[in-house]
Amino acid sequence: FDFLMPGYLYPYAQFRTQLETPISEGDTAALTRLQRMTGPFILRRKKENVLRELPEKISTIRYVELTPEQRLLYRAQEQQLRQHLLASSSQEVSREQIQVLAALTRLRQLCCTPELYLEGYHGGSGKVDACMELLDEAREAEHPTLVFSQFTTMLEALYAEAQRRGMRCLYLSGKDSKEKRRDMVDTFQSGGCDVFFLSLKAGGTGLNLTAADHVIHFDPWWNAAAEDQATDRAHRIGQDRTVFVTKLVTRNTIEERIVALQDAKREISEQVISGEEAFEGHITRELLLELLSEAG
């Protein structure tokens, strides 16, 4: 809108004060006001309205438990971060965004498996076990599967475990050349692979993987639109089977709060325009404490 009609939605500082912040805090009057201002200029066509022949996409969340060793490490890290936030002012937290985001990433890694950064850890991972169980079932039923994660080290570990179990598998990261990407896609599309492991960014655009009818998101990402875009590597023109999407989420952790945040952002965005609301890069002390306290 700032490009098409400069000033229509005010300077950003005013827009944030009058609309963005109130809407994010649940102010329905502000949301209605924004809808009335933008609605006459927006025409939205969803994929399901245009591609009527596209098969159904069924999404589910599979909740998993941390192993006892995993839980001890997670709670210790969570408590350390919470104490730091409680002892810090909002201004201090704002200045420490990189360190705080690193701590949040550490919590998310612990939900996946502590092996991502702890050498010598042998306490297992509830999420890895759940993922392998899903992959064994999919292979037995001959359902080619895509597995997405943001952590390349996690994908490498899953790839190694899948190979150990005798699965035919491929792994695509952002470091692979265009030629290698094309060769792997051709192999998968021709039926030469049971499971394709992809980093969320590498698999987010430009890939046609309609040979898959199962998709697993190993860890939730702040921006649900990025996950949807990755899923649509399989759910697109050329797909003739129902696509089953499973999101793995560890119970009583920050991952549950990420999913709740996704849902809240998606609901607001659906009401306003596109359903593709991204997580803000700048997070407040209050939101961080909410993420931790609700998970704990």
CSV table of C-alpha atoms in Angstrom, one decimal:
chain,number,residue,atom,x,y,z
A,1,PHE,CA,0.0,0.0,0.0
A,2,ASP,CA,2.9,2.3,0.7
A,3,PHE,CA,4.1,1.8,-2.9
A,4,LEU,CA,0.6,2.1,-4.5
A,5,MET,CA,-0.9,4.8,-2.4
A,6,PRO,CA,1.8,6.5,-0.3
A,7,GLY,CA,0.5,7.8,3.0
A,8,TYR,CA,-2.9,5.9,2.8
A,9,LEU,CA,-2.0,3.7,5.7
A,10,TYR,CA,0.0,6.5,7.4
A,11,PRO,CA,3.7,6.6,8.2
A,12,TYR,CA,4.9,3.3,9.6
A,13,ALA,CA,5.2,4.6,13.2
A,14,GLN,CA,1.6,5.7,13.2
A,15,PHE,CA,0.4,2.5,11.5
A,16,ARG,CA,2.2,0.5,14.1
A,17,THR,CA,0.7,2.5,17.0
A,18,GLN,CA,-2.9,2.7,15.7
A,19,LEU,CA,-3.3,-0.6,13.9
A,20,GLU,CA,-0.4,-3.2,14.1
A,21,THR,CA,0.1,-3.2,17.8
A,22,PRO,CA,-3.5,-3.1,18.8
A,23,ILE,CA,-4.4,-5.9,16.4
A,24,SER,CA,-1.6,-8.1,17.6
A,25,GLU,CA,-3.0,-7.6,21.2
A,26,GLY,CA,-6.5,-8.7,20.1
A,27,ASP,CA,-8.2,-5.4,19.4
A,28,THR,CA,-11.1,-6.3,17.1
A,29,ALA,CA,-12.0,-2.7,16.4
A,30,ALA,CA,-8.6,-2.0,15.0
A,31,LEU,CA,-8.7,-5.2,12.9
A,32,THR,CA,-12.1,-4.2,11.5
A,33,ARG,CA,-10.8,-0.7,10.7
A,34,LEU,CA,-7.9,-2.2,8.8
A,35,GLN,CA,-10.2,-4.6,6.9
A,36,ARG,CA,-12.4,-1.7,5.9
A,37,MET,CA,-9.4,0.4,4.7
A,38,THR,CA,-7.8,-2.4,2.7
A,39,GLY,CA,-10.7,-4.7,1.6
A,40,PRO,CA,-11.9,-2.7,-1.4
A,41,PHE,CA,-8.4,-2.9,-3.0
A,42,ILE,CA,-7.7,-6.6,-2.4
A,43,LEU,CA,-8.7,-9.5,-4.6
A,44,ARG,CA,-7.5,-12.9,-3.2
A,45,ARG,CA,-7.6,-16.1,-5.1
A,46,LYS,CA,-6.6,-19.2,-3.1
A,47,LYS,CA,-5.1,-22.2,-4.7
A,48,GLU,CA,-8.1,-24.4,-3.9
A,49,ASN,CA,-10.3,-22.0,-5.8
A,50,VAL,CA,-8.2,-22.0,-8.9
A,51,LEU,CA,-6.9,-25.6,-9.0
A,52,ARG,CA,-10.1,-27.4,-8.3
A,53,GLU,CA,-8.7,-30.7,-9.5
A,54,LEU,CA,-6.0,-30.6,-6.8
A,55,PRO,CA,-6.4,-33.5,-4.3
A,56,GLU,CA,-7.0,-32.9,-0.6
A,57,LYS,CA,-4.3,-31.9,1.9
A,58,ILE,CA,-4.7,-33.3,5.4
A,59,SER,CA,-2.6,-31.8,8.1
A,60,THR,CA,-2.1,-33.2,11.6
A,61,ILE,CA,0.1,-32.5,14.6
A,62,ARG,CA,1.8,-35.4,16.3
A,63,TYR,CA,2.8,-34.6,19.8
A,64,VAL,CA,5.8,-36.4,21.3
A,65,GLU,CA,7.3,-36.6,24.7
A,66,LEU,CA,10.9,-35.7,25.6
A,67,THR,CA,12.9,-38.5,26.9
A,68,PRO,CA,13.8,-38.2,30.7
A,69,GLU,CA,17.4,-37.1,29.9
A,70,GLN,CA,16.2,-34.7,27.2
A,71,ARG,CA,13.7,-33.2,29.6
A,72,LEU,CA,16.3,-32.5,32.3
A,73,LEU,CA,18.5,-30.7,29.8
A,74,TYR,CA,15.6,-28.8,28.4
A,75,ARG,CA,14.2,-27.6,31.8
A,76,ALA,CA,17.7,-26.5,32.9
A,77,GLN,CA,18.2,-24.4,29.7
A,78,GLU,CA,14.7,-23.0,29.9
A,79,GLN,CA,15.1,-22.0,33.6
A,80,GLN,CA,18.4,-20.4,32.9
A,81,LEU,CA,16.9,-18.2,30.1
A,82,ARG,CA,13.8,-17.4,32.2
A,83,GLN,CA,15.9,-16.2,35.1
A,84,HIS,CA,18.0,-14.1,32.8
A,85,LEU,CA,14.9,-12.4,31.3
A,86,LEU,CA,13.4,-11.8,34.8
A,87,ALA,CA,16.6,-10.1,35.9
A,88,SER,CA,16.8,-8.0,32.8
A,89,SER,CA,14.9,-4.9,31.7
A,90,SER,CA,13.0,-4.6,28.4
A,91,GLN,CA,15.8,-2.3,27.1
A,92,GLU,CA,18.5,-4.8,28.0
A,93,VAL,CA,16.7,-7.7,26.3
A,94,SER,CA,16.2,-5.5,23.2
A,95,ARG,CA,20.0,-4.9,23.1
A,96,GLU,CA,20.6,-8.6,23.5
A,97,GLN,CA,18.4,-9.9,20.6
A,98,ILE,CA,21.2,-12.1,19.1
A,99,GLN,CA,22.0,-13.8,22.4
A,100,VAL,CA,18.3,-14.3,23.2
A,101,LEU,CA,17.6,-15.7,19.8
A,102,ALA,CA,20.6,-18.0,20.2
A,103,ALA,CA,19.1,-19.3,23.5
A,104,LEU,CA,15.7,-19.9,21.9
A,105,THR,CA,17.4,-21.8,19.1
A,106,ARG,CA,19.2,-23.9,21.8
A,107,LEU,CA,15.8,-24.8,23.3
A,108,ARG,CA,14.5,-25.8,19.9
A,109,GLN,CA,17.5,-27.9,19.3
A,110,LEU,CA,17.0,-29.7,22.6
A,111,CYS,CA,13.4,-30.5,21.4
A,112,CYS,CA,14.9,-32.2,18.4
A,113,THR,CA,17.8,-33.9,20.1
A,114,PRO,CA,20.5,-32.7,22.4
A,115,GLU,CA,23.0,-34.4,20.1
A,116,LEU,CA,22.9,-31.3,17.9
A,117,TYR,CA,25.3,-29.6,20.3
A,118,LEU,CA,26.2,-31.9,23.1
A,119,GLU,CA,29.0,-34.4,22.3
A,120,GLY,CA,28.6,-37.8,24.0
A,121,TYR,CA,24.9,-37.5,24.6
A,122,HIS,CA,23.2,-40.9,24.6
A,123,GLY,CA,19.8,-40.1,26.2
A,124,GLY,CA,17.8,-40.6,23.0
A,125,SER,CA,15.2,-38.3,21.4
A,126,GLY,CA,11.4,-38.8,21.5
A,127,LYS,CA,11.1,-36.8,18.3
A,128,VAL,CA,13.7,-38.8,16.4
A,129,ASP,CA,12.0,-42.1,17.4
A,130,ALA,CA,8.6,-40.7,16.3
A,131,CYS,CA,10.0,-39.6,12.9
A,132,MET,CA,11.6,-43.0,12.3
A,133,GLU,CA,8.4,-44.7,13.2
A,134,LEU,CA,6.5,-42.6,10.7
A,135,LEU,CA,9.1,-43.3,8.0
A,136,ASP,CA,9.0,-47.0,8.6
A,137,GLU,CA,5.2,-47.0,8.3
A,138,ALA,CA,5.3,-44.9,5.1
A,139,ARG,CA,8.0,-47.1,3.5
A,140,GLU,CA,6.0,-50.3,4.3
A,141,ALA,CA,2.9,-48.7,2.7
A,142,GLU,CA,4.9,-47.4,-0.2
A,143,HIS,CA,4.3,-43.7,0.4
A,144,PRO,CA,7.3,-41.6,-0.7
A,145,THR,CA,7.9,-39.0,2.0
A,146,LEU,CA,9.5,-35.5,2.3
A,147,VAL,CA,11.1,-34.5,5.7
A,148,PHE,CA,11.8,-30.8,6.4
A,149,SER,CA,13.9,-29.2,9.1
A,150,GLN,CA,15.6,-25.9,9.6
A,151,PHE,CA,18.6,-27.6,11.2
A,152,THR,CA,21.0,-29.2,8.6
A,153,THR,CA,22.8,-31.1,11.3
A,154,MET,CA,19.5,-32.7,12.3
A,155,LEU,CA,18.8,-33.6,8.7
A,156,GLU,CA,22.2,-35.2,8.4
A,157,ALA,CA,21.5,-37.3,11.6
A,158,LEU,CA,18.1,-38.4,10.3
A,159,TYR,CA,19.6,-39.2,6.9
A,160,ALA,CA,22.2,-41.4,8.5
A,161,GLU,CA,19.7,-43.2,10.7
A,162,ALA,CA,17.4,-43.8,7.7
A,163,GLN,CA,20.2,-45.2,5.7
A,164,ARG,CA,21.1,-47.5,8.7
A,165,ARG,CA,17.6,-48.8,8.6
A,166,GLY,CA,17.9,-49.7,4.9
A,167,MET,CA,15.8,-46.9,3.5
A,168,ARG,CA,16.5,-45.5,0.0
A,169,CYS,CA,17.0,-41.8,0.9
A,170,LEU,CA,18.3,-38.5,-0.4
A,171,TYR,CA,19.4,-35.3,1.4
A,172,LEU,CA,19.3,-31.8,-0.1
A,173,SER,CA,20.9,-28.8,1.6
A,174,GLY,CA,21.4,-25.3,0.4
A,175,LYS,CA,25.0,-26.1,-0.5
A,176,ASP,CA,24.1,-28.5,-3.3
A,177,SER,CA,24.6,-27.3,-6.9
A,178,LYS,CA,21.8,-26.8,-9.3
A,179,GLU,CA,22.9,-29.9,-11.2
A,180,LYS,CA,22.9,-32.0,-8.1
A,181,ARG,CA,19.5,-30.7,-7.1
A,182,ARG,CA,18.1,-31.6,-10.5
A,183,ASP,CA,19.5,-35.1,-10.4
A,184,MET,CA,18.1,-35.7,-6.9
A,185,VAL,CA,14.7,-34.4,-7.9
A,186,ASP,CA,14.7,-36.7,-11.0
A,187,THR,CA,15.7,-39.7,-8.9
A,188,PHE,CA,12.9,-39.0,-6.4
A,189,GLN,CA,10.3,-38.3,-9.0
A,190,SER,CA,11.1,-41.5,-10.9
A,191,GLY,CA,10.5,-43.6,-7.7
A,192,GLY,CA,14.1,-44.3,-6.8
A,193,CYS,CA,13.8,-43.0,-3.3
A,194,ASP,CA,11.7,-43.7,-0.1
A,195,VAL,CA,12.4,-40.5,1.7
A,196,PHE,CA,13.8,-37.1,0.8
A,197,PHE,CA,15.3,-35.0,3.5
A,198,LEU,CA,15.4,-31.3,2.8
A,199,SER,CA,16.3,-28.1,4.6
A,200,LEU,CA,13.4,-25.8,4.9
A,201,LYS,CA,15.1,-23.0,2.9
A,202,ALA,CA,16.5,-25.3,0.2
A,203,GLY,CA,13.2,-27.0,-0.3
A,204,GLY,CA,11.0,-23.9,-0.1
A,205,THR,CA,10.9,-22.9,-3.7
A,206,GLY,CA,11.4,-24.2,-7.2
A,207,LEU,CA,11.0,-27.9,-6.6
A,208,ASN,CA,8.4,-30.2,-8.0
A,209,LEU,CA,8.2,-33.3,-5.7
A,210,THR,CA,4.7,-34.6,-6.5
A,211,ALA,CA,6.0,-38.2,-6.2
A,212,ALA,CA,5.6,-37.7,-2.4
A,213,ASP,CA,2.2,-38.0,-0.8
A,214,HIS,CA,3.5,-37.7,2.8
A,215,VAL,CA,5.2,-34.7,4.3
A,216,ILE,CA,6.9,-34.5,7.7
A,217,HIS,CA,7.9,-31.2,9.4
A,218,PHE,CA,10.4,-32.2,12.0
A,219,ASP,CA,10.4,-28.9,13.8
A,220,PRO,CA,8.0,-25.9,13.7
A,221,TRP,CA,9.2,-22.6,12.3
A,222,TRP,CA,8.0,-19.2,13.4
A,223,ASN,CA,6.7,-18.4,9.9
A,224,ALA,CA,4.0,-20.9,9.0
A,225,ALA,CA,4.0,-19.6,5.4
A,226,ALA,CA,7.5,-21.0,5.0
A,227,GLU,CA,6.2,-24.4,6.1
A,228,ASP,CA,3.2,-24.2,3.8
A,229,GLN,CA,5.5,-23.3,0.9
A,230,ALA,CA,7.7,-26.3,1.6
A,231,THR,CA,4.6,-28.6,1.8
A,232,ASP,CA,3.5,-27.3,-1.6
A,233,ARG,CA,6.5,-29.0,-3.2
A,234,ALA,CA,4.3,-32.0,-3.0
A,235,HIS,CA,0.8,-30.5,-3.0
A,236,ARG,CA,0.8,-28.8,-6.4
A,237,ILE,CA,-0.2,-29.3,-10.1
A,238,GLY,CA,0.7,-32.9,-11.0
A,239,GLN,CA,-0.3,-34.4,-7.6
A,240,ASP,CA,-3.1,-37.0,-8.0
A,241,ARG,CA,-3.2,-38.4,-4.4
A,242,THR,CA,-4.2,-37.0,-1.1
A,243,VAL,CA,-1.2,-35.4,0.7
A,244,PHE,CA,-0.8,-36.1,4.4
A,245,VAL,CA,1.2,-33.6,6.3
A,246,THR,CA,2.5,-34.3,9.8
A,247,LYS,CA,4.0,-31.7,12.1
A,248,LEU,CA,6.1,-33.1,15.0
A,249,VAL,CA,5.8,-31.1,18.2
A,250,THR,CA,7.2,-31.9,21.6
A,251,ARG,CA,4.8,-31.5,24.5
A,252,ASN,CA,5.2,-28.9,27.2
A,253,THR,CA,8.0,-27.0,25.3
A,254,ILE,CA,8.5,-23.9,23.4
A,255,GLU,CA,7.4,-25.8,20.3
A,256,GLU,CA,3.8,-25.8,21.5
A,257,ARG,CA,4.0,-22.0,21.9
A,258,ILE,CA,5.5,-21.6,18.4
A,259,VAL,CA,2.5,-23.5,17.0
A,260,ALA,CA,0.1,-21.4,19.0
A,261,LEU,CA,1.8,-18.2,17.8
A,262,GLN,CA,1.6,-19.5,14.2
A,263,ASP,CA,-2.1,-20.0,14.6
A,264,ALA,CA,-2.7,-16.6,16.1
A,265,LYS,CA,-0.7,-14.9,13.3
A,266,ARG,CA,-2.4,-16.9,10.6
A,267,GLU,CA,-5.9,-16.1,11.9
A,268,ILE,CA,-5.1,-12.3,11.9
A,269,SER,CA,-3.6,-12.6,8.4
A,270,GLU,CA,-6.5,-14.6,7.1
A,271,GLN,CA,-8.8,-11.9,8.2
A,272,VAL,CA,-6.8,-9.1,6.6
A,273,ILE,CA,-5.3,-10.5,3.5
A,274,SER,CA,-3.1,-13.5,2.8
A,275,GLY,CA,-2.5,-15.9,5.6
A,276,GLU,CA,1.3,-15.5,5.1
A,277,GLU,CA,2.2,-13.6,8.2
A,278,ALA,CA,5.9,-13.8,9.2
A,279,PHE,CA,7.3,-13.8,12.7
A,280,GLU,CA,8.8,-10.5,13.6
A,281,GLY,CA,12.6,-10.4,13.8
A,282,HIS,CA,12.4,-8.2,16.9
A,283,ILE,CA,10.8,-10.0,19.9
A,284,THR,CA,10.0,-8.4,23.2
A,285,ARG,CA,10.9,-9.5,26.7
A,286,GLU,CA,7.2,-10.1,27.5
A,287,LEU,CA,6.7,-12.4,24.5
A,288,LEU,CA,9.8,-14.4,25.4
A,289,LEU,CA,8.5,-14.8,29.0
A,290,GLU,CA,5.2,-15.9,27.6
A,291,LEU,CA,6.9,-18.5,25.4
A,292,LEU,CA,8.8,-19.9,28.3
A,293,SER,CA,6.1,-19.7,31.0
A,294,GLU,CA,3.4,-21.3,28.9
A,295,ALA,CA,5.8,-24.1,27.9
A,296,GLY,CA,6.9,-24.8,31.5
